[in-house]
Coordinates of C-alpha atoms in Angstrom, one line a residue:
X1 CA 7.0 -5.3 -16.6
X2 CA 3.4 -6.2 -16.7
X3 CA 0.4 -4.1 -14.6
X4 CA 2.3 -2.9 -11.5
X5 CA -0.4 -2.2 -8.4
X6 CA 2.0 0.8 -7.1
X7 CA 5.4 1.5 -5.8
X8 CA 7.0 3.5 -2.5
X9 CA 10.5 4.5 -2.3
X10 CA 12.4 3.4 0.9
X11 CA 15.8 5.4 0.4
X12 CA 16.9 7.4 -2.5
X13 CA 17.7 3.6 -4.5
X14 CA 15.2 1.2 -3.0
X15 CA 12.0 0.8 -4.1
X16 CA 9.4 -2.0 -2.9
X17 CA 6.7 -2.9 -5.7
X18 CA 3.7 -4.9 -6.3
X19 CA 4.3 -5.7 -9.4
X20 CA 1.7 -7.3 -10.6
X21 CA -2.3 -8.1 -9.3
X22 CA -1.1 -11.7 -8.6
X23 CA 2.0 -11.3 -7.4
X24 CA 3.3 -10.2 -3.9
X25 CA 5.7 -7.6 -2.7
X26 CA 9.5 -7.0 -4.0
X27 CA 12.2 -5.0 -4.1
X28 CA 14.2 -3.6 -6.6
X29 CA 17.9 -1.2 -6.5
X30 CA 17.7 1.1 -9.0
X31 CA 21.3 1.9 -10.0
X32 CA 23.1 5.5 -10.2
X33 CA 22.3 5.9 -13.9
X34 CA 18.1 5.5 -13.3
X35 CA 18.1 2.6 -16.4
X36 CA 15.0 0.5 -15.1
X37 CA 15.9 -2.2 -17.1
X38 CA 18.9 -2.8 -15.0
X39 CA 17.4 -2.7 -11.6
X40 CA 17.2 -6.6 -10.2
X41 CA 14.1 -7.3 -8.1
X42 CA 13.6 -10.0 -5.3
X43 CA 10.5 -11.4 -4.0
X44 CA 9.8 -10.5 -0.4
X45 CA 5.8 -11.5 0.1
X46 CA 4.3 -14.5 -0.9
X47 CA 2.3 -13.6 -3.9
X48 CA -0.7 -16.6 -2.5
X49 CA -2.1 -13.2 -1.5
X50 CA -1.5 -10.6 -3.6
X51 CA -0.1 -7.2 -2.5
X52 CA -0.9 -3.7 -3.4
X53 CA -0.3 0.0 -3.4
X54 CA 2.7 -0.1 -1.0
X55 CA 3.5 3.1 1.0
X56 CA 6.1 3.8 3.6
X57 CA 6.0 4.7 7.3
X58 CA 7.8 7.7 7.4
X59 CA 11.6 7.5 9.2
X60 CA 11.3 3.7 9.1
X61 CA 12.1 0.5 7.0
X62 CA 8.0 -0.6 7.6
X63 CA 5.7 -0.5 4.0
X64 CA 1.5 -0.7 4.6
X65 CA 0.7 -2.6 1.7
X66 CA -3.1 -4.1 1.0
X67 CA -3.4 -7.4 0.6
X68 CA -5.9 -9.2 -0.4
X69 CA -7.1 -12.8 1.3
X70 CA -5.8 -16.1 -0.1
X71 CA -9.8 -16.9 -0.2
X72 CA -11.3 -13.9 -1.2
X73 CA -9.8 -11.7 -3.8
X74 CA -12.7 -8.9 -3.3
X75 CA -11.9 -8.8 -0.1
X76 CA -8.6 -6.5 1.4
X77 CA -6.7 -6.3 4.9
X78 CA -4.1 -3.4 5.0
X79 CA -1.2 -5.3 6.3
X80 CA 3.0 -4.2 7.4
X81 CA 5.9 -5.5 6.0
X82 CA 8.9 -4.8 7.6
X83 CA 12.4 -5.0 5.4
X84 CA 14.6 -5.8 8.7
X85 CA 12.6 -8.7 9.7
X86 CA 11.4 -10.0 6.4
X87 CA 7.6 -10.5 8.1
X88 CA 4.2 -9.5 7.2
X89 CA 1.3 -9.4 9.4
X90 CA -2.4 -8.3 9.2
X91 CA -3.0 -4.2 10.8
X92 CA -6.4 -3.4 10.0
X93 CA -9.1 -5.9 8.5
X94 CA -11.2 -5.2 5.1
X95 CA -9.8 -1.6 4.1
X96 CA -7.7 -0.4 1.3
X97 CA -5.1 2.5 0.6
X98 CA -3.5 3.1 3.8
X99 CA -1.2 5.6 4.5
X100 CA 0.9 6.8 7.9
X101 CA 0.2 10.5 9.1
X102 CA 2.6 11.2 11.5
X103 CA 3.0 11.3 14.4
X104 CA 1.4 8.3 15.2
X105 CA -1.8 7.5 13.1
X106 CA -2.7 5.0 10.2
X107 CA -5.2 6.2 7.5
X108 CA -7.5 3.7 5.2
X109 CA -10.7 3.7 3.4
X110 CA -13.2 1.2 3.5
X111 CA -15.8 2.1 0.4
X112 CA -15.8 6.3 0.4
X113 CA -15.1 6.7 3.9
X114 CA -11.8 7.4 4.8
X115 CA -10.8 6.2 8.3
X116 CA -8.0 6.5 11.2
X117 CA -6.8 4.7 14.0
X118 CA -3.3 5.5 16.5
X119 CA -0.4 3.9 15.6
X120 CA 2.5 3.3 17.4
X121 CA 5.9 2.8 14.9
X122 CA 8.0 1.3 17.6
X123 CA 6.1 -1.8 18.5
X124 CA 3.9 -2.0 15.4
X125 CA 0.6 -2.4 16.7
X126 CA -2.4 0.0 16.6
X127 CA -4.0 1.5 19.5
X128 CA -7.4 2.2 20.8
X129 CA -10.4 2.2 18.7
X130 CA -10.9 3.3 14.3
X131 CA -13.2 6.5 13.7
X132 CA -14.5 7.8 10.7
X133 CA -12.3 10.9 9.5
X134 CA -14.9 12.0 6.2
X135 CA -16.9 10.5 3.8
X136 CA -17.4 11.1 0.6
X137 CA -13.7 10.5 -0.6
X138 CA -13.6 8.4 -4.0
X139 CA -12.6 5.0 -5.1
X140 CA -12.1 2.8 -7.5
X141 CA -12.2 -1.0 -8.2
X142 CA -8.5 -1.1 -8.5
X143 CA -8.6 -1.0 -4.5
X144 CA -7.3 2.7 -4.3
X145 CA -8.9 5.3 -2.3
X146 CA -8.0 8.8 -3.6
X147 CA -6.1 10.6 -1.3
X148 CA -3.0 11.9 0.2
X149 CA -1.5 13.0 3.4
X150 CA 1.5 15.3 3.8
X151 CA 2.7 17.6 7.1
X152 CA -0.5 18.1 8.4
X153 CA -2.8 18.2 5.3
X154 CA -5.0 16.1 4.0
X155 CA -6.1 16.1 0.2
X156 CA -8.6 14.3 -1.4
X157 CA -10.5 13.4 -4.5
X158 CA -14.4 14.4 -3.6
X159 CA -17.0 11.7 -4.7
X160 CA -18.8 8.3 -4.4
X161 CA -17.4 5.8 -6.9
X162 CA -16.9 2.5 -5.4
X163 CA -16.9 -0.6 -7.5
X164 CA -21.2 -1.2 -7.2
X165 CA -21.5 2.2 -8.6
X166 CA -22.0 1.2 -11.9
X167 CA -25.0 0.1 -14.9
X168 CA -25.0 -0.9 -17.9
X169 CA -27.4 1.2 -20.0
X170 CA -28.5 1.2 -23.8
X171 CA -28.0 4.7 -25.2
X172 CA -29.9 5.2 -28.4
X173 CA -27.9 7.5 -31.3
X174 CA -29.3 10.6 -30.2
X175 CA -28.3 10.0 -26.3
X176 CA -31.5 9.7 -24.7
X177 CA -31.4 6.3 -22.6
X178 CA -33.8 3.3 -23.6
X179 CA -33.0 0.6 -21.1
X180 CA -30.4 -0.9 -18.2
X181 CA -29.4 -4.0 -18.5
X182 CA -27.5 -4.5 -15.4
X183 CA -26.5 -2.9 -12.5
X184 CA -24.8 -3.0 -8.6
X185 CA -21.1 -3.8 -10.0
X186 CA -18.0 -2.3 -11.4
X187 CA -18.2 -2.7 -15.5
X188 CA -16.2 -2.3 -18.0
X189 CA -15.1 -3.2 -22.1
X190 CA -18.7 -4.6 -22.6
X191 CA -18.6 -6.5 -26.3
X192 CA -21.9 -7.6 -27.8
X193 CA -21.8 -11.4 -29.4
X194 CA -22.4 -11.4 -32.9
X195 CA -25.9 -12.8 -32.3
X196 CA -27.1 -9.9 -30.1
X197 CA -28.0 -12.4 -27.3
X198 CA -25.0 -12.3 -24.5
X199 CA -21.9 -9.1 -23.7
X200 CA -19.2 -10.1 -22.2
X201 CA -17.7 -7.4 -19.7
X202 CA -15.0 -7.3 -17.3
X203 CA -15.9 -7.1 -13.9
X204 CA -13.7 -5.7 -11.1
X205 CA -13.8 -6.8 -7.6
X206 CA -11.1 -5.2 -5.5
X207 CA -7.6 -5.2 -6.6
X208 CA -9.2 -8.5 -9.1
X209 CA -10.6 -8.3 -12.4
X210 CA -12.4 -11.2 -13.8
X211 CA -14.5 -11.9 -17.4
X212 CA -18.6 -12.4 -17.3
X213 CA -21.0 -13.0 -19.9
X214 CA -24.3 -11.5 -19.5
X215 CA -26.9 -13.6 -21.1
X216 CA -29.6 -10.7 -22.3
X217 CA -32.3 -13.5 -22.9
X218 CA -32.5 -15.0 -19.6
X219 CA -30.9 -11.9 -17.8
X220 CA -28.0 -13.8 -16.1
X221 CA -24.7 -12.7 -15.4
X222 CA -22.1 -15.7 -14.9
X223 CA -18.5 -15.2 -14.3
X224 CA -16.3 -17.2 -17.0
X225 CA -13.0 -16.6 -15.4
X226 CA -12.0 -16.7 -11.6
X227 CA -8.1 -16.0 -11.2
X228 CA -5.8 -13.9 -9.2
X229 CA -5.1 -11.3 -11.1
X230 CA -6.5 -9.7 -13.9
X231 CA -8.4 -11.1 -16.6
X232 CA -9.9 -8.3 -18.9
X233 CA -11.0 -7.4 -22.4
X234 CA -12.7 -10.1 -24.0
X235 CA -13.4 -9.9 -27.5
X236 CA -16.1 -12.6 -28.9
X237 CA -14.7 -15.5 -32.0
X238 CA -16.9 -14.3 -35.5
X239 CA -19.1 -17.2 -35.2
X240 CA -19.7 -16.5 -31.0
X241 CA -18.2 -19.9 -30.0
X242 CA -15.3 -18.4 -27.5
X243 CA -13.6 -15.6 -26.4
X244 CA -10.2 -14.0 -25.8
X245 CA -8.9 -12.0 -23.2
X246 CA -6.2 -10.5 -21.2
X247 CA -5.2 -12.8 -18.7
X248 CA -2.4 -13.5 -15.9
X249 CA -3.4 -17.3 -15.6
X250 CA -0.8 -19.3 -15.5
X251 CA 2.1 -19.6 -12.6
X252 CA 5.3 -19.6 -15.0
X253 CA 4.1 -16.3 -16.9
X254 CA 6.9 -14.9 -14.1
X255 CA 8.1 -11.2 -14.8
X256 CA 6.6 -11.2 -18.4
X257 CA 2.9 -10.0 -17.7
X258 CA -0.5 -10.7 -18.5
X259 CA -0.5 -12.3 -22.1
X260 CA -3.0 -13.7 -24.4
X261 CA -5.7 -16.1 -23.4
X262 CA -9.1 -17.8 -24.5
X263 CA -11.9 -19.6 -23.4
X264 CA -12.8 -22.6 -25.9
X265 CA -16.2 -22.8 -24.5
X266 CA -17.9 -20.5 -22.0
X267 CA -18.4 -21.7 -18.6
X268 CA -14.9 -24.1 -19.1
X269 CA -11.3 -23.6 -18.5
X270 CA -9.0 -20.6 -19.5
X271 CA -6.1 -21.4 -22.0
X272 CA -3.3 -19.6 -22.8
X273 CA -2.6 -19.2 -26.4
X274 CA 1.1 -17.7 -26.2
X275 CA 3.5 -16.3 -24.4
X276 CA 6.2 -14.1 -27.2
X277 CA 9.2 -13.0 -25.6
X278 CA 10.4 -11.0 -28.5
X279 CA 7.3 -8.4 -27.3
X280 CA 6.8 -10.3 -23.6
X281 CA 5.1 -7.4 -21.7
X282 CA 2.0 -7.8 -22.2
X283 CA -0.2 -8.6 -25.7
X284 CA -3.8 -7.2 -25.1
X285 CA -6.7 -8.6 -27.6
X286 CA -8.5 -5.9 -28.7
X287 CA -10.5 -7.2 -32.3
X288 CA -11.0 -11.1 -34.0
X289 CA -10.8 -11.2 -37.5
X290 CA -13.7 -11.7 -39.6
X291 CA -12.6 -15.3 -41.2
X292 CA -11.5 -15.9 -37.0
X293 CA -8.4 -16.8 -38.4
X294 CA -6.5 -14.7 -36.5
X295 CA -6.8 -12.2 -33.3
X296 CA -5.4 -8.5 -33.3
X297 CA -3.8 -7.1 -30.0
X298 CA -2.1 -4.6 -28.3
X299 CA 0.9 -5.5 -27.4
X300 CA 4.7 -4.3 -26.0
X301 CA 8.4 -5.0 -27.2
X302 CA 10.3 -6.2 -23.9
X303 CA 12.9 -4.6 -22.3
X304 CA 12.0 -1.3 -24.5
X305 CA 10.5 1.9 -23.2
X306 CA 8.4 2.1 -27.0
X307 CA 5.3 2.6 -27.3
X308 CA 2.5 0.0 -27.3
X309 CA 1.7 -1.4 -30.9
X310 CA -0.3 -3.4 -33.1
X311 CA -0.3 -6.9 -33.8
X312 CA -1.6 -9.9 -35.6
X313 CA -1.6 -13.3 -33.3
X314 CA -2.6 -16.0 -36.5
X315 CA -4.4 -18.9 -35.2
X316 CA -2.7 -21.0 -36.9
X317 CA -0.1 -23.2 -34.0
X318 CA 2.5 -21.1 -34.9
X319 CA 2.4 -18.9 -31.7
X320 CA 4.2 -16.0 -33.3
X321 CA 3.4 -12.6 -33.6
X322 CA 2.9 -10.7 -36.7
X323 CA 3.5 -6.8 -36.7
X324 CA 0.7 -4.7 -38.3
X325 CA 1.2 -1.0 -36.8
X326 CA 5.1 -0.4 -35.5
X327 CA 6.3 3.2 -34.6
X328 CA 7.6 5.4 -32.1
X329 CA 4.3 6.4 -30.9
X330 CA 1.9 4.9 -29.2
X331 CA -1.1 2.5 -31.4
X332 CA -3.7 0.4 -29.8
X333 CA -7.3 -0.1 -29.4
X334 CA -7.2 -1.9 -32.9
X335 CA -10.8 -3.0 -34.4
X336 CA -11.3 -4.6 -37.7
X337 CA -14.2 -4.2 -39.9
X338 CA -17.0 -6.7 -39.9
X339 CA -16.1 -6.9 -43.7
X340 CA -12.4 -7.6 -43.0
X341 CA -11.1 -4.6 -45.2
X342 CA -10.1 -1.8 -42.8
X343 CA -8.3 -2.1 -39.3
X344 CA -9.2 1.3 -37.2
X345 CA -6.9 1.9 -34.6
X346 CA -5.7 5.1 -32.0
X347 CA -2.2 6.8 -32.6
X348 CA -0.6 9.6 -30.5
X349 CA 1.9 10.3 -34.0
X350 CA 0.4 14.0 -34.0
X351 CA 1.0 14.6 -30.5
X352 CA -2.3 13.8 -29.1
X353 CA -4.7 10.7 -29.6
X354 CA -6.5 10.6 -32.8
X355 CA -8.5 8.0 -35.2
X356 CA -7.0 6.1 -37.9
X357 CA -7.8 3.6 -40.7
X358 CA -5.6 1.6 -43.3
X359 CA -5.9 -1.3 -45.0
X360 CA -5.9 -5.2 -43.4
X361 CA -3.7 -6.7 -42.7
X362 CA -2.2 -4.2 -45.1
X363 CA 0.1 -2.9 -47.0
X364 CA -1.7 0.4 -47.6
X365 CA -1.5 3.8 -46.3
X366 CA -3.2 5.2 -43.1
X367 CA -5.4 8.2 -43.2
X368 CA -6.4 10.3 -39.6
X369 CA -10.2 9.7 -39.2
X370 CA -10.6 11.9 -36.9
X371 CA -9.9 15.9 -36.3
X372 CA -10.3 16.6 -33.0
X373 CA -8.6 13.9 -30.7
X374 CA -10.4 10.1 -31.2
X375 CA -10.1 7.4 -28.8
X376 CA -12.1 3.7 -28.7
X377 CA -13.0 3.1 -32.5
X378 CA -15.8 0.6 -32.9
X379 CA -17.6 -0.5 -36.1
X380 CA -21.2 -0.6 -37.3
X381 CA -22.4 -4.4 -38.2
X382 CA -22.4 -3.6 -41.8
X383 CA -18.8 -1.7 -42.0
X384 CA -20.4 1.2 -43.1
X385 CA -20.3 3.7 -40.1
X386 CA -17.4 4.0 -37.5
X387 CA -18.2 5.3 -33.8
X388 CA -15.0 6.9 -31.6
X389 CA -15.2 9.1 -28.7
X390 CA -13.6 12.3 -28.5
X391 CA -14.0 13.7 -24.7
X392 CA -17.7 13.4 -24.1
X393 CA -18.9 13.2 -27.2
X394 CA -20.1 10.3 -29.4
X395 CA -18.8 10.2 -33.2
X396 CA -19.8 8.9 -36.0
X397 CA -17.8 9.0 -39.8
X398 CA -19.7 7.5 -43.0
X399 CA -17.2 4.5 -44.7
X400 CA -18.4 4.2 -48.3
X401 CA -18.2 0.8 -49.9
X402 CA -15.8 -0.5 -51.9
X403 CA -11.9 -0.8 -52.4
X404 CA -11.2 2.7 -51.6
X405 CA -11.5 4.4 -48.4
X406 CA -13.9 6.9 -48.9
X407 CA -14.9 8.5 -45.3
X408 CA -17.4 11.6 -44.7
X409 CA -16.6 14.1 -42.0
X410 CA -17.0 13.2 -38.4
X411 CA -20.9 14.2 -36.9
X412 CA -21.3 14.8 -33.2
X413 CA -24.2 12.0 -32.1
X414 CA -24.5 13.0 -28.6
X415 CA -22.7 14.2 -26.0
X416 CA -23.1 12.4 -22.6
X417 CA -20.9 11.4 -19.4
X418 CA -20.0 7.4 -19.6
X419 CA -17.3 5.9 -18.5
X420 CA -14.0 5.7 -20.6
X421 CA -11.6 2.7 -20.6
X422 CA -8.7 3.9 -18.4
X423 CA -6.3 1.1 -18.9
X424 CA -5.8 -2.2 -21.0
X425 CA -5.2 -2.0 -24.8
X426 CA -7.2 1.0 -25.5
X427 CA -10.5 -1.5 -25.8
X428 CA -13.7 0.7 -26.6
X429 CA -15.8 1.1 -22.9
X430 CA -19.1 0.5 -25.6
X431 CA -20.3 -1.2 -28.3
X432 CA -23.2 -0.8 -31.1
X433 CA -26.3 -3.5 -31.2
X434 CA -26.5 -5.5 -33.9
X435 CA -28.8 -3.3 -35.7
X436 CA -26.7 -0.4 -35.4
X437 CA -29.3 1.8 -33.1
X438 CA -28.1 1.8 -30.1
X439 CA -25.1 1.5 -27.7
X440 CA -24.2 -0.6 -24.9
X441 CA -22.8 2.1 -22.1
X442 CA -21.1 2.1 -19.1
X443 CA -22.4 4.6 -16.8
X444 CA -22.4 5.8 -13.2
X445 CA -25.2 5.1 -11.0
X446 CA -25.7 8.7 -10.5
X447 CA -24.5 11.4 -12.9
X448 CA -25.6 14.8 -11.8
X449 CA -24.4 17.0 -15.2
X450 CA -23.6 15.7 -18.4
X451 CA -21.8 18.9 -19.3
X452 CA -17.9 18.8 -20.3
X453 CA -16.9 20.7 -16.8
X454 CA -18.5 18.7 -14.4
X455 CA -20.6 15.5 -13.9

């Protein structure tokens, strides 16, 4: 359970995992009849610093792993672990992603370079100096280089993204860009506080993820969280006074995954708010009520292979979670309107992921916004347009006042290249300004086409 940094299969039943962005390595015997739920894993690293993205060295029991210093999260060492000895030890210093290419050389990347050194399997050291094999290979601040190596063939993912490679940019509703607000690290999930003056945004370094509030009035960005692990997604209280958020803090979360968090007051310590095992995998915030009674999430039944779904976490001591969208298919990305009368929210029921909107907290029925595949639903301030994106365009439906749901067709605003959210709740990767003209982006440093093939 929880956010798993990669896998590699050392016999036809034994895998070794990271299985989480805090944890170490283990390893896991996944029995005849393939039913995860049954496989029993053991701890084999220590998880002071955390492994990731695990790969075998061919004809061997040895796993390259990255691992990132008990210091320094942001900073990675490819390392070996060898399952007949039970010992890790430092290869290669500040790289990521390696891989063996037989028959005796160890690849990695350190930013879009990919890189090579001789290897020799039998004593486990390397041999003779690095060299530059290519540049120009992309990567990502999860700390994976994209690439592969088979018999004698190399293939690669072509680009430049590395984890500075990013801005924050306000797009204004016919896509032409008015501003940056920030720049030279990896962004994502930026939410505006409801007095326009700070975003909070996730910020990944390495295989770490960690909450920041950019102050817009003084033009500071401050971290709020520093953990192993991931903290992510922070949505803002109504009133602007804290903020919750995906986090793994906490030492006796154990196998149940990153859970629900908040910070009373910016700049202090991180809380935990609850830890459910009837769902257990994870519980994502993605909206706060408008009374800021209550926080809606994202969250996962344990020990099920269901689909991720919507719930209510009441602020009221109870620590219990409240189901507001339960089916087969996937729902998440869950935002209510600033007038508290509508959740919007992303379902997969038709087969692909489109927009919806019913009543909250309900009972009522749900009616498909969108027509043409929707993902991240965000309001306007006043509850009277919704924004989604559907591939790389920006959406916008009319909500009419009033008890009944009265929606227009969905209008094209613009169609640009940002970034999408790629993992964690379904969280919008935007958000509207308080006066409803223009939107907080995540973009590239460089895009060269803003066309749907290429960019």
């Amino acid at each position: 359970e929880g956010v798993s940094r990669g896998a590699a299969w050392i016999s036809d039943t034994m895998l070794v995992v990271a299985m989480s962005p805090n944890s170490g390595l283990g390893t896991g015997i996944v029995p005849e009849d393939g039913i995860r739920d049954r496989v029993e894993w053991d701890s084999v690293t220590s998880a002071a610093a955390p492994a990731a993205w695990p790969t075998q060295i061919w004809g061997t029991t040895d796993v390259l792993f990255a691992r990132s210093a008990e210091d320094d999260l942001g900073e990675t060492d490819v390392a070996l672990f060898s399952l007949e000895t039970g010992r890790s030890r430092t290869l290669i210093n500040s790289a990521i992603s390696p891989r063996y290419a037989p028959p005796g050389y160890l690849l990695f990347a350190r930013g879009a370079a990919l890189h090579a050194v001789a290897y020799d399997a039998g004593t486990h050291e390397t041999r003779g100096s690095e060299w530059e094999v290519l540049s120009g290979v992309a990567a990502s601040g999860l700390g994976v280089s994209h690439y592969a190596v088979g018999a004698g063939t190399l293939a690669y993912v072509a680009g430049d993204m590395i984890p500075s490679d990013f801005k924050l940019v306000w797009i204004d509703r016919a896509g032409e860009l008015v501003g940056t607000l920030h720049e030279g690290r990896r962004y994502g999930k930026p939410r505006i506080s409801p007095d326009g003056r700070r975003v909070a945004v996730t910020v990944h370094e390495g295989p770490n993820s960690d909450v920041w509030v950019l102050d817009l009035t003084r033009n500071t960005l401050q971290p709020q969280t520093r953990h192993p692990g991931e903290d992510d997604g922070a949505v803002w209280a109504p009133d602007g006074s804290a903020l919750a958020l995906m986090s793994e803090v906490g030492e006796d979360r154990g196998e149940l995954g990153p859970a629900l968090a908040w910070i009373p007051e910016l700049g202090g310590r991180t809380e935990q708010l609850v830890f459910t095992p009837e769902f257990g995998a994870w519980e994502f915030p993605t909206s706060w009520s408008p009374d800021g009674r209550s926080i809606i999430v994202a969250t996962r039944r344990k020990g099920t292979s269901a689909g991720a779904d919507i719930a209510l976490f009441p602020l009221d001591g109870t620590g219990e979670l409240v189901s507001l969208v339960e089916t087969p298919a996937d729902e998440d990305g869950a935002r209510v309107s600033p007038d508290g009368a509508w959740l919007a929210y992303v379902s997969d029921a038709s087969g692909r992921k489109e927009i919806w909107i019913r009543p909250f907290p309900g009972p009522g029925t749900a009616v498909q916004v969108s027509t043409n595949g929707g993902i991240e639903p965000v309001w306007s301030p006043d509850a009277r347009e919704l924004f989604y994106r559907s591939g790389l365009d920006m959406m916008a439906v009319d909500v009419a006042p009033g008890a009944e749901l009265v929606l227009s067709p969905p209008r094209r605003l613009f169609t640009k290249r940002f970034e999408h959210t790629l993992m964690g709740g379904g969280q919008a990767n935007f958000d509207i300004s308080i006066d409803g003209q223009r939107f907080l982006m995540v973009r590239r440093k460089r895009v060269a086409v803003d066309s749907p093939g290429r960019g």
